[in-house]
C-alpha cells in the first residue's frame, strides 16, 4: 500500500510543463468577449425606459436586486465554509438527515395540496432517503476523516480561501453581464417599442439564441467552479508532498493559482465546455417541454442529458485533480486518474460521496435565505415591477439560483480538497506517512474500518 513506483516518483511527482489544450481557452475568451459585446450594445437599451427611447420595460431593478443578493450570498457562503471547517462530522450527519426531512416535507405538501401522485412519489423518495442514510451512516467517520485532512491542508495554506473567494466574485460580475446581455437579446428579438407602449412578440421561441445563451452561462460557471477545484488540488498536492512550502500566501498557494489561470486553464475550459454543452441542451429540452414543443420527446431528452451531464461531471471532478496537481492535459489526466483507481481497486470508494451532500445542503440553505431576501426586496421596492405576473415567485427563484450557485462555487473548496486527498492517498500514501504521521494513521484506521484491505 505504501509503495510509490519509480515511474510515479519520476513522472507524476514532476508537473508537466507547457500550456495544455490552449484552443479551449481561446474559445472561452471568445465566449466572454461575445457576451460583453452583446451587453454593451443591445443590453444598454434594455436597461433604459421606453421614454428614453429604449425598451418598453425597465429591467434595471433586476440588476440592483442581483447585486444585493450576490453580495449577501458571499457572506452566507463564507459563514457556511467556516461551519463546515469547524464541525465536519456533524455537518455530514445533518446533511443526511436534511435529505430525509426534505423528502418527507415534499410528500406532506403534495398530499395537502391534493396531489396524490406527488405525495406517493414523495413517500417513495422518503423511503429511499431513509434507506440510504441508514446504509451510509457507518461510513460517516470515513468521510469525516477525508474532510478533516482536506481542512488541515487548507488551514495550513489559508490564503487559498482568498483565491477561492475571487471566483464567486467573478461569478457575480459574470451573472450581471450575462443578464444584461440576455435581456438585451430578448428585447431585440421579441419586443418592439411602439409609440403607445405596446409590444409584439417575434413569434415562437428562438431556440438557437437560447441555446447559445445557455451555453455561454454554463460554460463560464463551470470554468469558475473548476478553477477553484484545480487551485485547491494544487495546494493539497503541495501540502502533501512538500510541507516546507506551507503558509498563508505561500508558494503553494500562489503557484497553484498561477498554474490554474495559465498553463492548466485550457484543460479546465475543455472539461467545462463538455458539461456546458450538455447542460445547455438539457435546459433547452426543459424549455421546449414547458412551452409545449416536442412533447414527450423533450422530456426523454432532458432525462438522458441530465444523466449524461452527471457522468461527465463525475469524470471531471477526478480529472481536474490531476490537472491541478500534475499539470496534465484534460484527457490524459482523466485517463490516468481512472487507471490509478482501477489499479487500486477503489472504484466503490470513489463513488462514496457524502461530502457532496454537505455542499448541496449548504447551497440549498443559502439559496433559500437568498430567495427570502429577494421576496423582501420585491415587496418593498419596485425593482420587479416589469414582471407581468407572480413577481414574488420570480424574485424567489432569482434569489435561490444566485445564492445556490455562489455558495456551491465557494464550498467546492471543501469538495475539491477531499477529491485531492483521495487521489493523493492512492498515489502517494508514503509521503503522507512521512510528513503527517498522525493524520496518516487516522486515515488508515478509518479506511480499513470501512473498506478492509483498501490501504
GROMACS .gro file of C-alpha atoms in nm:
model
  455
    1UNK     CA    1   0.000   0.000   0.000
    2UNK     CA    2   0.290   0.241   0.068
    3UNK     CA    3   0.490   0.168  -0.245
    4UNK     CA    4   0.542   0.455  -0.488
    5UNK     CA    5   0.687   0.327  -0.811
    6UNK     CA    6   0.989   0.485  -0.979
    7UNK     CA    7   0.757   0.591  -1.260
    8UNK     CA    8   0.540   0.779  -1.011
    9UNK     CA    9   0.841   0.940  -0.846
   10UNK     CA   10   0.998   1.046  -1.175
   11UNK     CA   11   0.683   1.121  -1.372
   12UNK     CA   12   0.379   1.218  -1.169
   13UNK     CA   13   0.570   1.397  -0.894
   14UNK     CA   14   0.703   1.638  -1.154
   15UNK     CA   15   0.449   1.875  -1.302
   16UNK     CA   16   0.410   1.869  -1.677
   17UNK     CA   17   0.543   2.193  -1.831
   18UNK     CA   18   0.371   2.399  -2.101
   19UNK     CA   19   0.016   2.509  -2.175
   20UNK     CA   20  -0.235   2.229  -2.224
   21UNK     CA   21  -0.545   2.237  -2.451
   22UNK     CA   22  -0.498   2.607  -2.542
   23UNK     CA   23  -0.770   2.611  -2.811
   24UNK     CA   24  -1.038   2.571  -2.544
   25UNK     CA   25  -0.902   2.867  -2.350
   26UNK     CA   26  -0.935   3.071  -2.671
   27UNK     CA   27  -1.298   2.956  -2.705
   28UNK     CA   28  -1.365   3.068  -2.350
   29UNK     CA   29  -1.221   3.414  -2.414
   30UNK     CA   30  -1.431   3.441  -2.732
   31UNK     CA   31  -1.740   3.349  -2.528
   32UNK     CA   32  -1.671   3.617  -2.267
   33UNK     CA   33  -1.594   3.880  -2.532
   34UNK     CA   34  -1.916   3.798  -2.719
   35UNK     CA   35  -2.135   3.837  -2.410
   36UNK     CA   36  -1.965   4.164  -2.313
   37UNK     CA   37  -2.020   4.287  -2.668
   38UNK     CA   38  -2.391   4.198  -2.661
   39UNK     CA   39  -2.433   4.357  -2.318
   40UNK     CA   40  -2.257   4.675  -2.432
   41UNK     CA   41  -2.466   4.709  -2.749
   42UNK     CA   42  -2.809   4.554  -2.703
   43UNK     CA   43  -2.811   4.546  -2.323
   44UNK     CA   44  -2.789   4.918  -2.262
   45UNK     CA   45  -3.122   4.973  -2.439
   46UNK     CA   46  -3.290   4.707  -2.226
   47UNK     CA   47  -3.189   4.894  -1.911
   48UNK     CA   48  -3.347   5.222  -2.016
   49UNK     CA   49  -3.713   5.310  -2.000
   50UNK     CA   50  -3.935   5.343  -2.305
   51UNK     CA   51  -3.949   5.717  -2.250
   52UNK     CA   52  -3.577   5.733  -2.319
   53UNK     CA   53  -3.618   5.551  -2.647
   54UNK     CA   54  -3.511   5.210  -2.528
   55UNK     CA   55  -3.706   4.905  -2.412
   56UNK     CA   56  -4.072   4.933  -2.317
   57UNK     CA   57  -3.973   4.754  -1.996
   58UNK     CA   58  -3.735   4.873  -1.725
   59UNK     CA   59  -3.507   4.585  -1.627
   60UNK     CA   60  -3.265   4.785  -1.412
   61UNK     CA   61  -3.432   4.661  -1.091
   62UNK     CA   62  -3.325   4.305  -1.174
   63UNK     CA   63  -2.964   4.420  -1.180
   64UNK     CA   64  -2.990   4.604  -0.846
   65UNK     CA   65  -3.153   4.302  -0.683
   66UNK     CA   66  -2.894   4.066  -0.830
   67UNK     CA   67  -2.607   4.273  -0.690
   68UNK     CA   68  -2.753   4.284  -0.338
   69UNK     CA   69  -2.841   3.914  -0.338
   70UNK     CA   70  -2.498   3.817  -0.473
   71UNK     CA   71  -2.313   4.015  -0.206
   72UNK     CA   72  -2.533   3.867   0.067
   73UNK     CA   73  -2.466   3.521  -0.080
   74UNK     CA   74  -2.093   3.573  -0.044
   75UNK     CA   75  -2.137   3.649   0.327
   76UNK     CA   76  -2.363   3.348   0.389
   77UNK     CA   77  -2.133   3.123   0.184
   78UNK     CA   78  -1.834   3.234   0.393
   79UNK     CA   79  -2.023   3.153   0.712
   80UNK     CA   80  -2.114   2.811   0.570
   81UNK     CA   81  -1.749   2.744   0.489
   82UNK     CA   82  -1.642   2.825   0.844
   83UNK     CA   83  -1.916   2.599   0.987
   84UNK     CA   84  -1.802   2.305   0.773
   85UNK     CA   85  -1.439   2.358   0.872
   86UNK     CA   86  -1.531   2.372   1.242
   87UNK     CA   87  -1.778   2.080   1.260
   88UNK     CA   88  -1.711   1.847   0.963
   89UNK     CA   89  -1.860   1.525   1.102
   90UNK     CA   90  -2.168   1.697   1.248
   91UNK     CA   91  -2.243   1.874   0.920
   92UNK     CA   92  -2.218   1.545   0.728
   93UNK     CA   93  -2.476   1.389   0.964
   94UNK     CA   94  -2.707   1.690   0.935
   95UNK     CA   95  -2.685   1.675   0.554
   96UNK     CA   96  -2.809   1.314   0.554
   97UNK     CA   97  -3.096   1.397   0.790
   98UNK     CA   98  -3.178   1.702   0.576
   99UNK     CA   99  -3.235   1.485   0.268
  100UNK     CA  100  -3.474   1.262   0.463
  101UNK     CA  101  -3.669   1.556   0.608
  102UNK     CA  102  -3.688   1.727   0.269
  103UNK     CA  103  -3.841   1.418   0.109
  104UNK     CA  104  -4.098   1.391   0.391
  105UNK     CA  105  -4.191   1.760   0.361
  106UNK     CA  106  -4.232   1.714  -0.014
  107UNK     CA  107  -4.475   1.425   0.044
  108UNK     CA  108  -4.677   1.613   0.307
  109UNK     CA  109  -4.708   1.927   0.094
  110UNK     CA  110  -4.815   1.719  -0.207
  111UNK     CA  111  -5.085   1.538  -0.008
  112UNK     CA  112  -5.201   1.866   0.150
  113UNK     CA  113  -5.239   2.023  -0.195
  114UNK     CA  114  -5.442   1.727  -0.318
  115UNK     CA  115  -5.175   1.572  -0.540
  116UNK     CA  116  -5.195   1.201  -0.466
  117UNK     CA  117  -4.930   1.106  -0.725
  118UNK     CA  118  -4.689   1.373  -0.599
  119UNK     CA  119  -4.742   1.254  -0.242
  120UNK     CA  120  -4.675   0.892  -0.332
  121UNK     CA  121  -4.357   0.989  -0.518
  122UNK     CA  122  -4.253   1.196  -0.216
  123UNK     CA  123  -4.308   0.899   0.015
  124UNK     CA  124  -4.106   0.681  -0.223
  125UNK     CA  125  -3.815   0.925  -0.207
  126UNK     CA  126  -3.858   0.946   0.170
  127UNK     CA  127  -3.823   0.569   0.198
  128UNK     CA  128  -3.520   0.566  -0.030
  129UNK     CA  129  -3.362   0.851   0.169
  130UNK     CA  130  -3.411   0.667   0.499
  131UNK     CA  131  -3.262   0.351   0.349
  132UNK     CA  132  -2.964   0.544   0.207
  133UNK     CA  133  -2.897   0.729   0.535
  134UNK     CA  134  -2.907   0.403   0.730
  135UNK     CA  135  -2.677   0.232   0.476
  136UNK     CA  136  -2.407   0.502   0.479
  137UNK     CA  137  -2.431   0.617   0.843
  138UNK     CA  138  -2.146   0.387   0.945
  139UNK     CA  139  -1.926   0.546   0.677
  140UNK     CA  140  -1.958   0.897   0.819
  141UNK     CA  141  -1.628   0.873   1.017
  142UNK     CA  142  -1.456   0.770   0.692
  143UNK     CA  143  -1.593   1.075   0.506
  144UNK     CA  144  -1.518   1.299   0.803
  145UNK     CA  145  -1.152   1.192   0.821
  146UNK     CA  146  -1.106   1.270   0.450
  147UNK     CA  147  -1.274   1.608   0.501
  148UNK     CA  148  -1.061   1.678   0.809
  149UNK     CA  149  -0.744   1.603   0.612
  150UNK     CA  150  -0.854   1.843   0.337
  151UNK     CA  151  -0.932   2.107   0.601
  152UNK     CA  152  -0.583   2.061   0.751
  153UNK     CA  153  -0.429   2.130   0.411
  154UNK     CA  154  -0.646   2.439   0.358
  155UNK     CA  155  -0.576   2.574   0.708
  156UNK     CA  156  -0.202   2.536   0.652
  157UNK     CA  157  -0.241   2.743   0.333
  158UNK     CA  158  -0.541   2.954   0.432
  159UNK     CA  159  -0.464   3.222   0.176
  160UNK     CA  160  -0.614   2.988  -0.084
  161UNK     CA  161  -0.957   3.079   0.055
  162UNK     CA  162  -0.899   3.434  -0.071
  163UNK     CA  163  -0.845   3.297  -0.419
  164UNK     CA  164  -1.149   3.074  -0.373
  165UNK     CA  165  -1.349   3.389  -0.298
  166UNK     CA  166  -1.218   3.550  -0.615
  167UNK     CA  167  -1.403   3.309  -0.842
  168UNK     CA  168  -1.752   3.365  -0.689
  169UNK     CA  169  -1.688   3.741  -0.710
  170UNK     CA  170  -1.604   3.699  -1.077
  171UNK     CA  171  -1.920   3.490  -1.098
  172UNK     CA  172  -2.126   3.783  -0.966
  173UNK     CA  173  -1.989   4.014  -1.234
  174UNK     CA  174  -2.047   3.745  -1.495
  175UNK     CA  175  -2.410   3.689  -1.391
  176UNK     CA  176  -2.480   4.062  -1.412
  177UNK     CA  177  -2.316   4.098  -1.753
  178UNK     CA  178  -2.485   3.784  -1.883
  179UNK     CA  179  -2.823   3.902  -1.751
  180UNK     CA  180  -2.783   4.238  -1.923
  181UNK     CA  181  -2.687   4.063  -2.247
  182UNK     CA  182  -2.977   3.819  -2.218
  183UNK     CA  183  -3.231   4.096  -2.153
  184UNK     CA  184  -3.092   4.296  -2.442
  185UNK     CA  185  -3.108   4.000  -2.678
  186UNK     CA  186  -3.458   3.911  -2.559
  187UNK     CA  187  -3.570   4.269  -2.605
  188UNK     CA  188  -3.419   4.284  -2.952
  189UNK     CA  189  -3.578   3.959  -3.071
  190UNK     CA  190  -3.920   3.958  -2.907
  191UNK     CA  191  -4.015   4.316  -2.826
  192UNK     CA  192  -4.058   4.618  -3.046
  193UNK     CA  193  -4.134   4.954  -2.896
  194UNK     CA  194  -4.432   5.144  -3.022
  195UNK     CA  195  -4.549   5.496  -2.961
  196UNK     CA  196  -4.831   5.377  -2.738
  197UNK     CA  197  -4.604   5.146  -2.536
  198UNK     CA  198  -4.735   4.826  -2.692
  199UNK     CA  199  -4.515   4.528  -2.761
  200UNK     CA  200  -4.519   4.243  -3.001
  201UNK     CA  201  -4.355   3.905  -2.989
  202UNK     CA  202  -4.127   3.794  -3.264
  203UNK     CA  203  -4.307   3.459  -3.292
  204UNK     CA  204  -4.206   3.132  -3.129
  205UNK     CA  205  -3.914   3.064  -2.903
  206UNK     CA  206  -3.578   3.134  -3.069
  207UNK     CA  207  -3.417   2.810  -2.956
  208UNK     CA  208  -3.090   2.878  -3.140
  209UNK     CA  209  -3.025   3.200  -2.949
  210UNK     CA  210  -3.150   3.039  -2.629
  211UNK     CA  211  -2.904   2.752  -2.666
  212UNK     CA  212  -2.611   2.987  -2.723
  213UNK     CA  213  -2.701   3.197  -2.418
  214UNK     CA  214  -2.743   2.885  -2.202
  215UNK     CA  215  -2.412   2.752  -2.334
  216UNK     CA  216  -2.235   3.076  -2.250
  217UNK     CA  217  -2.381   3.085  -1.899
  218UNK     CA  218  -2.297   2.724  -1.814
  219UNK     CA  219  -1.954   2.739  -1.979
  220UNK     CA  220  -1.838   3.031  -1.765
  221UNK     CA  221  -1.999   2.895  -1.447
  222UNK     CA  222  -1.824   2.561  -1.498
  223UNK     CA  223  -1.489   2.727  -1.569
  224UNK     CA  224  -1.510   2.930  -1.247
  225UNK     CA  225  -1.612   2.628  -1.038
  226UNK     CA  226  -1.347   2.401  -1.188
  227UNK     CA  227  -1.082   2.670  -1.145
  228UNK     CA  228  -1.149   2.653  -0.772
  229UNK     CA  229  -1.106   2.275  -0.785
  230UNK     CA  230  -0.774   2.292  -0.972
  231UNK     CA  231  -0.638   2.561  -0.740
  232UNK     CA  232  -0.733   2.364  -0.428
  233UNK     CA  233  -0.599   2.040  -0.576
  234UNK     CA  234  -0.262   2.201  -0.647
  235UNK     CA  235  -0.244   2.334  -0.290
  236UNK     CA  236  -0.334   1.997  -0.137
  237UNK     CA  237  -0.078   1.824  -0.359
  238UNK     CA  238   0.200   2.059  -0.249
  239UNK     CA  239   0.093   2.036   0.118
  240UNK     CA  240   0.103   1.658   0.086
  241UNK     CA  241   0.448   1.627  -0.069
  242UNK     CA  242   0.632   1.947   0.032
  243UNK     CA  243   0.516   2.069   0.376
  244UNK     CA  244   0.802   2.319   0.388
  245UNK     CA  245   0.612   2.525   0.128
  246UNK     CA  246   0.305   2.575   0.353
  247UNK     CA  247   0.200   2.925   0.454
  248UNK     CA  248  -0.085   3.178   0.433
  249UNK     CA  249   0.012   3.311   0.090
  250UNK     CA  250   0.288   3.061   0.030
  251UNK     CA  251   0.440   2.940  -0.292
  252UNK     CA  252   0.194   2.651  -0.279
  253UNK     CA  253  -0.100   2.891  -0.288
  254UNK     CA  254   0.030   3.143  -0.541
  255UNK     CA  255   0.191   2.880  -0.762
  256UNK     CA  256  -0.127   2.673  -0.778
  257UNK     CA  257  -0.338   2.977  -0.865
  258UNK     CA  258  -0.096   3.091  -1.136
  259UNK     CA  259  -0.096   2.744  -1.296
  260UNK     CA  260  -0.474   2.739  -1.284
  261UNK     CA  261  -0.513   3.062  -1.479
  262UNK     CA  262  -0.225   2.995  -1.721
  263UNK     CA  263  -0.086   2.654  -1.817
  264UNK     CA  264  -0.384   2.448  -1.694
  265UNK     CA  265  -0.657   2.692  -1.799
  266UNK     CA  266  -0.712   2.532  -2.140
  267UNK     CA  267  -0.769   2.192  -1.977
  268UNK     CA  268  -1.018   2.348  -1.735
  269UNK     CA  269  -1.204   2.505  -2.027
  270UNK     CA  270  -1.203   2.173  -2.216
  271UNK     CA  271  -1.380   1.978  -1.943
  272UNK     CA  272  -1.607   2.272  -1.861
  273UNK     CA  273  -1.722   2.307  -2.222
  274UNK     CA  274  -1.828   1.941  -2.240
  275UNK     CA  275  -2.052   1.982  -1.936
  276UNK     CA  276  -2.179   2.320  -2.058
  277UNK     CA  277  -2.292   2.180  -2.394
  278UNK     CA  278  -2.488   1.901  -2.225
  279UNK     CA  279  -2.640   2.132  -1.963
  280UNK     CA  280  -2.738   2.384  -2.232
  281UNK     CA  281  -2.911   2.111  -2.433
  282UNK     CA  282  -3.082   1.989  -2.115
  283UNK     CA  283  -3.210   2.341  -2.039
  284UNK     CA  284  -3.325   2.374  -2.400
  285UNK     CA  285  -3.520   2.048  -2.373
  286UNK     CA  286  -3.675   2.170  -2.047
  287UNK     CA  287  -3.771   2.499  -2.210
  288UNK     CA  288  -3.926   2.315  -2.505
  289UNK     CA  289  -4.124   2.096  -2.267
  290UNK     CA  290  -4.254   2.398  -2.074
  291UNK     CA  291  -4.358   2.566  -2.399
  292UNK     CA  292  -4.540   2.255  -2.520
  293UNK     CA  293  -4.293   2.186  -2.802
  294UNK     CA  294  -4.169   1.835  -2.885
  295UNK     CA  295  -4.394   1.679  -2.619
  296UNK     CA  296  -4.269   1.357  -2.464
  297UNK     CA  297  -3.950   1.368  -2.673
  298UNK     CA  298  -3.834   1.679  -2.487
  299UNK     CA  299  -3.895   1.505  -2.154
  300UNK     CA  300  -3.697   1.197  -2.262
  301UNK     CA  301  -3.416   1.413  -2.398
  302UNK     CA  302  -3.399   1.609  -2.071
  303UNK     CA  303  -3.366   1.288  -1.866
  304UNK     CA  304  -3.095   1.142  -2.092
  305UNK     CA  305  -2.898   1.467  -2.098
  306UNK     CA  306  -2.921   1.500  -1.720
  307UNK     CA  307  -2.772   1.152  -1.673
  308UNK     CA  308  -2.502   1.223  -1.933
  309UNK     CA  309  -2.408   1.551  -1.764
  310UNK     CA  310  -2.379   1.369  -1.431
  311UNK     CA  311  -2.136   1.118  -1.581
  312UNK     CA  312  -1.915   1.388  -1.735
  313UNK     CA  313  -1.916   1.589  -1.411
  314UNK     CA  314  -1.816   1.274  -1.219
  315UNK     CA  315  -1.526   1.220  -1.462
  316UNK     CA  316  -1.428   1.587  -1.436
  317UNK     CA  317  -1.402   1.601  -1.059
  318UNK     CA  318  -1.125   1.338  -1.064
  319UNK     CA  319  -0.958   1.453  -1.385
  320UNK     CA  320  -0.919   1.808  -1.253
  321UNK     CA  321  -0.729   1.681  -0.950
  322UNK     CA  322  -0.456   1.551  -1.182
  323UNK     CA  323  -0.475   1.872  -1.386
  324UNK     CA  324  -0.423   2.078  -1.069
  325UNK     CA  325  -0.159   1.859  -0.906
  326UNK     CA  326   0.046   1.735  -1.200
  327UNK     CA  327  -0.039   1.970  -1.488
  328UNK     CA  328  -0.167   1.704  -1.729
  329UNK     CA  329  -0.392   1.785  -2.022
  330UNK     CA  330  -0.762   1.713  -1.968
  331UNK     CA  331  -0.795   1.378  -2.146
  332UNK     CA  332  -0.460   1.247  -2.024
  333UNK     CA  333  -0.545   1.349  -1.667
  334UNK     CA  334  -0.880   1.171  -1.676
  335UNK     CA  335  -0.734   0.854  -1.823
  336UNK     CA  336  -0.452   0.840  -1.570
  337UNK     CA  337  -0.658   0.906  -1.259
  338UNK     CA  338  -0.925   0.649  -1.351
  339UNK     CA  339  -0.649   0.396  -1.421
  340UNK     CA  340  -0.499   0.476  -1.080
  341UNK     CA  341  -0.829   0.392  -0.907
  342UNK     CA  342  -0.870   0.074  -1.110
  343UNK     CA  343  -0.521  -0.040  -1.016
  344UNK     CA  344  -0.603   0.026  -0.651
  345UNK     CA  345  -0.946  -0.136  -0.673
  346UNK     CA  346  -1.106   0.180  -0.539
  347UNK     CA  347  -1.400   0.210  -0.780
  348UNK     CA  348  -1.650   0.169  -0.494
  349UNK     CA  349  -1.461   0.406  -0.265
  350UNK     CA  350  -1.461   0.700  -0.507
  351UNK     CA  351  -1.837   0.656  -0.556
  352UNK     CA  352  -1.888   0.721  -0.182
  353UNK     CA  353  -1.959   1.095  -0.193
  354UNK     CA  354  -2.104   1.209   0.141
  355UNK     CA  355  -1.919   1.541   0.124
  356UNK     CA  356  -2.120   1.630  -0.186
  357UNK     CA  357  -2.431   1.616   0.033
  358UNK     CA  358  -2.277   1.879   0.260
  359UNK     CA  359  -2.215   2.115  -0.033
  360UNK     CA  360  -2.571   2.059  -0.155
  361UNK     CA  361  -2.717   2.121   0.193
  362UNK     CA  362  -2.528   2.446   0.250
  363UNK     CA  363  -2.600   2.565  -0.104
  364UNK     CA  364  -2.974   2.499  -0.077
  365UNK     CA  365  -2.999   2.658   0.266
  366UNK     CA  366  -2.820   2.970   0.144
  367UNK     CA  367  -3.033   2.967  -0.170
  368UNK     CA  368  -3.346   2.957   0.047
  369UNK     CA  369  -3.227   3.254   0.253
  370UNK     CA  370  -3.142   3.449  -0.063
  371UNK     CA  371  -3.482   3.366  -0.208
  372UNK     CA  372  -3.639   3.512   0.106
  373UNK     CA  373  -3.429   3.828   0.074
  374UNK     CA  374  -3.536   3.860  -0.290
  375UNK     CA  375  -3.903   3.833  -0.191
  376UNK     CA  376  -3.849   4.109   0.069
  377UNK     CA  377  -3.690   4.326  -0.199
  378UNK     CA  378  -3.985   4.260  -0.429
  379UNK     CA  379  -4.239   4.362  -0.165
  380UNK     CA  380  -4.052   4.678  -0.058
  381UNK     CA  381  -3.925   4.812  -0.391
  382UNK     CA  382  -4.048   4.846  -0.749
  383UNK     CA  383  -3.749   4.657  -0.888
  384UNK     CA  384  -3.965   4.369  -1.011
  385UNK     CA  385  -4.246   4.585  -1.148
  386UNK     CA  386  -4.176   4.473  -1.506
  387UNK     CA  387  -4.256   4.111  -1.417
  388UNK     CA  388  -4.604   4.060  -1.566
  389UNK     CA  389  -4.729   3.814  -1.302
  390UNK     CA  390  -4.618   3.611  -0.999
  391UNK     CA  391  -4.340   3.860  -0.916
  392UNK     CA  392  -4.273   3.710  -0.569
  393UNK     CA  393  -4.219   3.367  -0.723
  394UNK     CA  394  -3.988   3.514  -0.987
  395UNK     CA  395  -3.794   3.702  -0.719
  396UNK     CA  396  -3.757   3.391  -0.502
  397UNK     CA  397  -3.631   3.185  -0.796
  398UNK     CA  398  -3.379   3.455  -0.888
  399UNK     CA  399  -3.250   3.474  -0.529
  400UNK     CA  400  -3.242   3.097  -0.490
  401UNK     CA  401  -3.042   3.044  -0.810
  402UNK     CA  402  -2.788   3.315  -0.728
  403UNK     CA  403  -2.747   3.202  -0.365
  404UNK     CA  404  -2.713   2.835  -0.456
  405UNK     CA  405  -2.466   2.894  -0.740
  406UNK     CA  406  -2.235   3.130  -0.547
  407UNK     CA  407  -2.232   2.907  -0.238
  408UNK     CA  408  -2.163   2.597  -0.448
  409UNK     CA  409  -1.861   2.765  -0.609
  410UNK     CA  410  -1.713   2.871  -0.274
  411UNK     CA  411  -1.786   2.545  -0.092
  412UNK     CA  412  -1.635   2.349  -0.376
  413UNK     CA  413  -1.311   2.425  -0.189
  414UNK     CA  414  -1.409   2.152   0.059
  415UNK     CA  415  -1.528   1.902  -0.200
  416UNK     CA  416  -1.222   1.967  -0.417
  417UNK     CA  417  -0.993   1.923  -0.118
  418UNK     CA  418  -1.149   1.585  -0.038
  419UNK     CA  419  -1.115   1.472  -0.401
  420UNK     CA  420  -0.748   1.571  -0.397
  421UNK     CA  421  -0.693   1.390  -0.065
  422UNK     CA  422  -0.836   1.067  -0.206
  423UNK     CA  423  -0.625   1.088  -0.522
  424UNK     CA  424  -0.307   1.168  -0.327
  425UNK     CA  425  -0.379   0.889  -0.078
  426UNK     CA  426  -0.398   0.648  -0.371
  427UNK     CA  427  -0.093   0.793  -0.546
  428UNK     CA  428   0.146   0.886  -0.265
  429UNK     CA  429   0.049   0.735   0.073
  430UNK     CA  430   0.415   0.711   0.181
  431UNK     CA  431   0.453   1.089   0.160
  432UNK     CA  432   0.157   1.142   0.393
  433UNK     CA  433   0.301   0.894   0.642
  434UNK     CA  434   0.639   1.066   0.632
  435UNK     CA  435   0.514   1.426   0.653
  436UNK     CA  436   0.198   1.390   0.866
  437UNK     CA  437   0.216   1.056   1.053
  438UNK     CA  438  -0.075   1.131   1.287
  439UNK     CA  439  -0.312   1.219   1.001
  440UNK     CA  440  -0.190   0.916   0.807
  441UNK     CA  441  -0.258   0.676   1.097
  442UNK     CA  442  -0.606   0.818   1.148
  443UNK     CA  443  -0.691   0.785   0.779
  444UNK     CA  444  -0.557   0.430   0.760
  445UNK     CA  445  -0.762   0.328   1.063
  446UNK     CA  446  -1.084   0.482   0.928
  447UNK     CA  447  -1.032   0.348   0.575
  448UNK     CA  448  -0.957  -0.006   0.692
  449UNK     CA  449  -1.258   0.007   0.922
  450UNK     CA  450  -1.498   0.085   0.637
  451UNK     CA  451  -1.308  -0.073   0.346
  452UNK     CA  452  -1.088  -0.353   0.489
  453UNK     CA  453  -0.768  -0.408   0.295
  454UNK     CA  454  -0.801  -0.090   0.090
  455UNK     CA  455  -0.474   0.057   0.225
   0.00000   0.00000   0.00000
